[in-house]
mmCIF file of C-alpha atoms and ligand atoms in Angstrom:
data_model
loop_
_atom_site.group_PDB
_atom_site.id
_atom_site.type_symbol
_atom_site.label_atom_id
_atom_site.label_comp_id
_atom_site.label_asym_id
_atom_site.label_seq_id
_atom_site.Cartn_x
_atom_site.Cartn_y
_atom_site.Cartn_z
ATOM 1 C CA MET A 1129 -2.686 -5.922 -10.100
ATOM 2 C CA GLU A 1130 -3.335 -2.311 -8.605
ATOM 3 C CA GLN A 1131 -3.205 0.685 -11.400
ATOM 4 C CA SER A 1132 0.159 2.739 -10.865
ATOM 5 C CA PHE A 1133 -0.379 6.767 -10.098
ATOM 6 C CA ASP A 1134 1.172 7.508 -13.100
ATOM 7 C CA ALA A 1135 -1.201 5.669 -14.979
ATOM 8 C CA LEU A 1136 -4.245 7.004 -12.660
ATOM 9 C CA GLU A 1137 -3.146 10.518 -13.541
ATOM 10 C CA LYS A 1138 -2.808 9.538 -17.537
ATOM 11 C CA GLU A 1139 -6.044 8.574 -17.603
ATOM 12 C CA CYS A 1140 -8.029 11.315 -15.227
ATOM 13 C CA LEU A 1141 -6.109 13.848 -17.286
ATOM 14 C CA ALA A 1142 -8.515 12.997 -20.837
ATOM 15 C CA CYS A 1143 -11.723 12.532 -18.755
ATOM 16 C CA HIS A 1144 -14.745 13.802 -20.132
ATOM 17 C CA LYS A 1145 -17.029 12.873 -17.734
ATOM 18 C CA CYS A 1146 -18.902 16.167 -17.093
ATOM 19 C CA ALA A 1147 -19.655 19.118 -18.611
ATOM 20 C CA LEU A 1148 -16.270 20.877 -16.764
ATOM 21 C CA CYS A 1149 -13.816 20.136 -19.444
ATOM 22 C CA SER A 1150 -15.280 21.951 -21.588
ATOM 23 C CA THR A 1151 -14.289 25.158 -19.523
ATOM 24 C CA ARG A 1152 -10.804 24.001 -17.905
ATOM 25 C CA LYS A 1153 -7.713 24.643 -19.354
ATOM 26 C CA ASN A 1154 -5.934 21.620 -17.501
ATOM 27 C CA VAL A 1155 -6.935 19.167 -14.858
ATOM 28 C CA VAL A 1156 -5.832 19.070 -11.663
ATOM 29 C CA PHE A 1157 -4.691 16.388 -10.650
ATOM 30 C CA GLY A 1158 -3.149 16.715 -7.362
ATOM 31 C CA VAL A 1159 0.099 17.302 -6.278
ATOM 32 C CA GLY A 1160 2.714 16.090 -3.598
ATOM 33 C CA LYS A 1161 4.446 12.784 -1.957
ATOM 34 C CA THR A 1162 2.716 9.124 -3.356
ATOM 35 C CA ASP A 1163 3.532 7.473 -0.688
ATOM 36 C CA ALA A 1164 2.094 10.935 1.480
ATOM 37 C CA GLU A 1165 0.657 9.497 5.040
ATOM 38 C CA VAL A 1166 -0.928 12.521 5.125
ATOM 39 C CA MET A 1167 -3.305 14.087 2.336
ATOM 40 C CA PHE A 1168 -4.902 17.016 2.280
ATOM 41 C CA ILE A 1169 -8.317 17.949 0.142
ATOM 42 C CA GLY A 1170 -9.539 21.244 -1.172
ATOM 43 C CA GLU A 1171 -12.694 21.448 -2.484
ATOM 44 C CA GLY A 1172 -11.823 22.412 -6.731
ATOM 45 C CA PRO A 1173 -9.664 24.254 -8.919
ATOM 46 C CA GLY A 1174 -9.307 28.277 -8.994
ATOM 47 C CA GLU A 1175 -8.080 30.307 -12.024
ATOM 48 C CA GLN A 1176 -4.380 30.318 -10.934
ATOM 49 C CA GLU A 1177 -5.143 26.247 -10.320
ATOM 50 C CA ASP A 1178 -7.147 26.255 -13.731
ATOM 51 C CA ILE A 1179 -3.812 27.906 -15.588
ATOM 52 C CA LYS A 1180 -0.991 26.020 -13.874
ATOM 53 C CA GLY A 1181 -3.187 22.758 -13.822
ATOM 54 C CA GLU A 1182 -1.895 22.234 -9.963
ATOM 55 C CA PRO A 1183 -3.821 22.799 -6.638
ATOM 56 C CA PHE A 1184 -3.711 25.523 -4.453
ATOM 57 C CA VAL A 1185 -0.904 27.913 -6.569
ATOM 58 C CA GLY A 1186 -3.321 31.024 -5.720
ATOM 59 C CA ARG A 1187 -3.237 33.471 -2.875
ATOM 60 C CA ALA A 1188 -4.907 30.722 -0.943
ATOM 61 C CA GLY A 1189 -2.668 28.568 -1.457
ATOM 62 C CA MET A 1190 0.218 30.281 -0.105
ATOM 63 C CA LEU A 1191 -1.461 30.903 2.999
ATOM 64 C CA LEU A 1192 -1.703 27.266 2.921
ATOM 65 C CA ASP A 1193 1.873 26.537 2.448
ATOM 66 C CA LEU A 1194 2.617 29.072 5.080
ATOM 67 C CA MET A 1195 0.341 27.053 7.767
ATOM 68 C CA LEU A 1196 1.787 23.427 6.236
ATOM 69 C CA ASP A 1197 5.475 24.734 6.733
ATOM 70 C CA ALA A 1198 5.271 26.086 10.690
ATOM 71 C CA VAL A 1199 4.349 22.072 11.152
ATOM 72 C CA ASP A 1200 7.100 20.749 8.767
ATOM 73 C CA LEU A 1201 4.466 19.624 6.064
ATOM 74 C CA GLY A 1202 4.813 20.634 2.180
ATOM 75 C CA ARG A 1203 4.264 19.422 -1.204
ATOM 76 C CA ASP A 1204 7.582 18.638 -1.777
ATOM 77 C CA LYS A 1205 8.431 16.563 1.546
ATOM 78 C CA ASN A 1206 5.681 14.249 3.129
ATOM 79 C CA ILE A 1207 2.194 15.459 1.918
ATOM 80 C CA TYR A 1208 -0.279 14.742 -1.372
ATOM 81 C CA ILE A 1209 -2.972 17.518 -1.574
ATOM 82 C CA ALA A 1210 -5.875 16.450 -4.077
ATOM 83 C CA ASN A 1211 -9.126 18.211 -4.533
ATOM 84 C CA ILE A 1212 -13.205 16.702 -4.832
ATOM 85 C CA VAL A 1213 -13.376 17.471 -8.560
ATOM 86 C CA LYS A 1214 -10.052 17.896 -10.131
ATOM 87 C CA CYS A 1215 -11.970 20.786 -12.976
ATOM 88 C CA ARG A 1216 -12.608 24.495 -12.800
ATOM 89 C CA PRO A 1217 -16.113 25.535 -11.783
ATOM 90 C CA PRO A 1218 -17.104 28.410 -13.933
ATOM 91 C CA HIS A 1219 -16.856 31.851 -11.976
ATOM 92 C CA ASN A 1220 -14.896 29.785 -9.628
ATOM 93 C CA ARG A 1221 -18.898 28.780 -8.111
ATOM 94 C CA ASP A 1222 -19.281 25.590 -5.933
ATOM 95 C CA PRO A 1223 -18.642 22.669 -7.429
ATOM 96 C CA LEU A 1224 -22.598 20.964 -8.339
ATOM 97 C CA PRO A 1225 -23.563 18.048 -6.322
ATOM 98 C CA GLU A 1226 -23.451 15.786 -9.756
ATOM 99 C CA GLU A 1227 -19.915 17.097 -10.864
ATOM 100 C CA GLN A 1228 -18.458 15.576 -7.636
ATOM 101 C CA ASP A 1229 -20.154 12.721 -8.150
ATOM 102 C CA CYS A 1230 -19.094 12.246 -11.225
ATOM 103 C CA CYS A 1231 -15.467 13.325 -10.393
ATOM 104 C CA ILE A 1232 -14.762 11.698 -7.063
ATOM 105 C CA ASP A 1233 -14.057 7.943 -8.439
ATOM 106 C CA TRP A 1234 -10.596 9.788 -9.261
ATOM 107 C CA LEU A 1235 -9.900 10.950 -6.093
ATOM 108 C CA LEU A 1236 -11.689 7.566 -4.198
ATOM 109 C CA ARG A 1237 -8.645 6.155 -6.699
ATOM 110 C CA GLN A 1238 -6.328 8.297 -5.165
ATOM 111 C CA ILE A 1239 -6.564 7.400 -1.498
ATOM 112 C CA GLU A 1240 -6.826 3.745 -2.823
ATOM 113 C CA LEU A 1241 -3.466 3.928 -4.321
ATOM 114 C CA ILE A 1242 -1.449 6.590 -1.461
ATOM 115 C CA LYS A 1243 -3.261 4.892 1.542
ATOM 116 C CA PRO A 1244 -2.761 7.678 3.909
ATOM 117 C CA GLN A 1245 -3.135 7.390 7.445
ATOM 118 C CA ILE A 1246 -4.248 10.918 8.220
ATOM 119 C CA ILE A 1247 -7.375 13.141 5.531
ATOM 120 C CA VAL A 1248 -7.118 16.824 6.062
ATOM 121 C CA CYS A 1249 -10.846 18.356 4.529
ATOM 122 C CA LEU A 1250 -10.213 21.996 3.590
ATOM 123 C CA GLY A 1251 -12.776 23.232 3.764
ATOM 124 C CA ARG A 1252 -17.145 22.206 3.802
ATOM 125 C CA ILE A 1253 -17.456 20.850 0.440
ATOM 126 C CA SER A 1254 -14.552 18.531 1.306
ATOM 127 C CA ALA A 1255 -15.654 17.198 4.607
ATOM 128 C CA MET A 1256 -19.166 17.161 3.796
ATOM 129 C CA ARG A 1257 -17.826 13.927 1.472
ATOM 130 C CA PHE A 1258 -15.077 12.304 4.068
ATOM 131 C CA VAL A 1259 -16.192 13.374 7.634
ATOM 132 C CA ASP A 1260 -20.202 14.356 7.984
ATOM 133 C CA PRO A 1261 -22.361 15.529 5.136
ATOM 134 C CA ASP A 1262 -24.015 17.542 7.820
ATOM 135 C CA ILE A 1263 -20.995 19.398 9.307
ATOM 136 C CA LYS A 1264 -21.045 22.907 10.844
ATOM 137 C CA ILE A 1265 -17.525 23.524 10.011
ATOM 138 C CA THR A 1266 -16.998 26.007 12.487
ATOM 139 C CA ARG A 1267 -17.895 23.819 15.258
ATOM 140 C CA GLN A 1268 -16.776 21.063 13.902
ATOM 141 C CA HIS A 1269 -13.302 22.007 12.726
ATOM 142 C CA GLY A 1270 -10.120 20.167 15.127
ATOM 143 C CA GLU A 1271 -12.501 17.308 15.311
ATOM 144 C CA PHE A 1272 -10.766 14.138 14.168
ATOM 145 C CA ILE A 1273 -12.846 10.748 13.631
ATOM 146 C CA GLU A 1274 -11.625 7.627 12.223
ATOM 147 C CA LYS A 1275 -13.179 6.607 9.312
ATOM 148 C CA ASP A 1276 -12.255 3.135 7.917
ATOM 149 C CA GLY A 1277 -8.973 3.219 9.209
ATOM 150 C CA ILE A 1278 -8.362 6.502 8.333
ATOM 151 C CA LEU A 1279 -8.507 9.732 10.893
ATOM 152 C CA MET A 1280 -9.964 12.102 9.055
ATOM 153 C CA MET A 1281 -10.011 16.253 10.257
ATOM 154 C CA ALA A 1282 -11.756 19.183 8.697
ATOM 155 C CA THR A 1283 -10.455 22.530 8.670
ATOM 156 C CA LEU A 1284 -11.245 26.007 8.049
ATOM 157 C CA HIS A 1285 -10.613 26.258 3.886
ATOM 158 C CA PRO A 1286 -7.684 28.852 3.500
ATOM 159 C CA ALA A 1287 -9.845 30.761 1.682
ATOM 160 C CA ALA A 1288 -12.325 31.059 3.588
ATOM 161 C CA LEU A 1289 -8.706 32.409 6.421
ATOM 162 C CA LEU A 1290 -8.479 35.122 3.634
ATOM 163 C CA ARG A 1291 -11.907 36.281 3.851
ATOM 164 C CA ASN A 1292 -12.067 36.539 7.471
ATOM 165 C CA PRO A 1293 -8.109 36.447 9.195
ATOM 166 C CA ALA A 1294 -10.292 36.955 12.716
ATOM 167 C CA GLN A 1295 -9.991 32.265 11.826
ATOM 168 C CA LYS A 1296 -6.906 32.436 11.770
ATOM 169 C CA PRO A 1297 -5.435 31.632 14.893
ATOM 170 C CA ASP A 1298 -8.429 28.064 15.303
ATOM 171 C CA ALA A 1299 -7.118 26.605 11.379
ATOM 172 C CA PHE A 1300 -3.601 27.420 13.168
ATOM 173 C CA ALA A 1301 -4.664 25.149 16.707
ATOM 174 C CA ASP A 1302 -6.334 22.431 13.846
ATOM 175 C CA PHE A 1303 -2.777 22.529 12.151
ATOM 176 C CA LEU A 1304 -1.074 21.979 15.777
ATOM 177 C CA LYS A 1305 -3.507 19.254 16.469
ATOM 178 C CA LEU A 1306 -2.451 17.442 13.670
ATOM 179 C CA ARG A 1307 0.855 17.261 14.162
ATOM 180 C CA GLU A 1308 0.079 15.923 17.672
ATOM 181 C CA GLN A 1309 -1.933 12.859 15.700
ATOM 182 C CA ILE A 1310 1.239 12.453 13.105
ATOM 183 C CA ASN A 1311 3.650 12.136 15.681
ATOM 184 C CA ARG A 1312 1.173 9.236 17.167
ATOM 185 C CA VAL A 1313 0.076 7.151 13.968
ATOM 186 C CA CYS A 1314 2.482 8.306 11.080
ATOM 187 C CA GLU A 1315 5.928 6.445 10.820
ATOM 188 C CA HIS A 1316 8.099 8.677 8.031
ATOM 189 C CA THR A 1317 6.097 11.976 7.757
ATOM 190 C CA TYR A 1318 8.544 13.677 10.162
HETATM 191 N N1 URA B 1132 -9.332 25.919 -3.511
HETATM 192 C C1 URA B 1132 -9.298 24.824 -3.131
HETATM 193 O O1 URA B 1132 -10.592 23.831 -2.834
HETATM 194 N N2 URA B 1132 -8.895 23.945 -3.850
HETATM 195 C C2 URA B 1132 -7.308 24.743 -4.598
HETATM 196 O O2 URA B 1132 -6.756 23.735 -5.129
HETATM 197 C C3 URA B 1132 -7.263 25.893 -4.984
HETATM 198 C C4 URA B 1132 -7.985 26.555 -3.705
#
């Protein structure tokens, strides 16, 4: 029998598989609708996420929420948001490959239970895992590929957009493409 989502979360909150558990304040499991047809996958929690135990609640998260809202998506409404690693890497460094390998099974199990039609990778680290290990995100963002029956697309990370606002129109164009794909393949998102 399939494990329930709540049981998976409970198990994850007690995880001690890698060293990040010793510096975390909270495990950031994920947020949103567990029947979502669209999943967003970021890299790992930052300071605010670590404090609150929820993904994308800092400045980058506020920008993400604005872009989501512009295409009628929202974490309280019709999507699920999670990260490649569930615990904050110290000083917001990139999660190490071994930390990602240790943690990825939680995310794969979330995907297995949610069964999304579409996965949107936020930034390079997530895109390397799901779209293409050699991805050049500045060139390949907004391109949809299908893997195991799931449409996958990488877009620019909202934290990168805060650093380089000139890229915001490119990211917004990705969200408009996402809306088209949702209209094409999803049944109850809109
Ligand atoms: N950046 C991420 O990739 N994930 C978060 O949850 C917050 C910031």
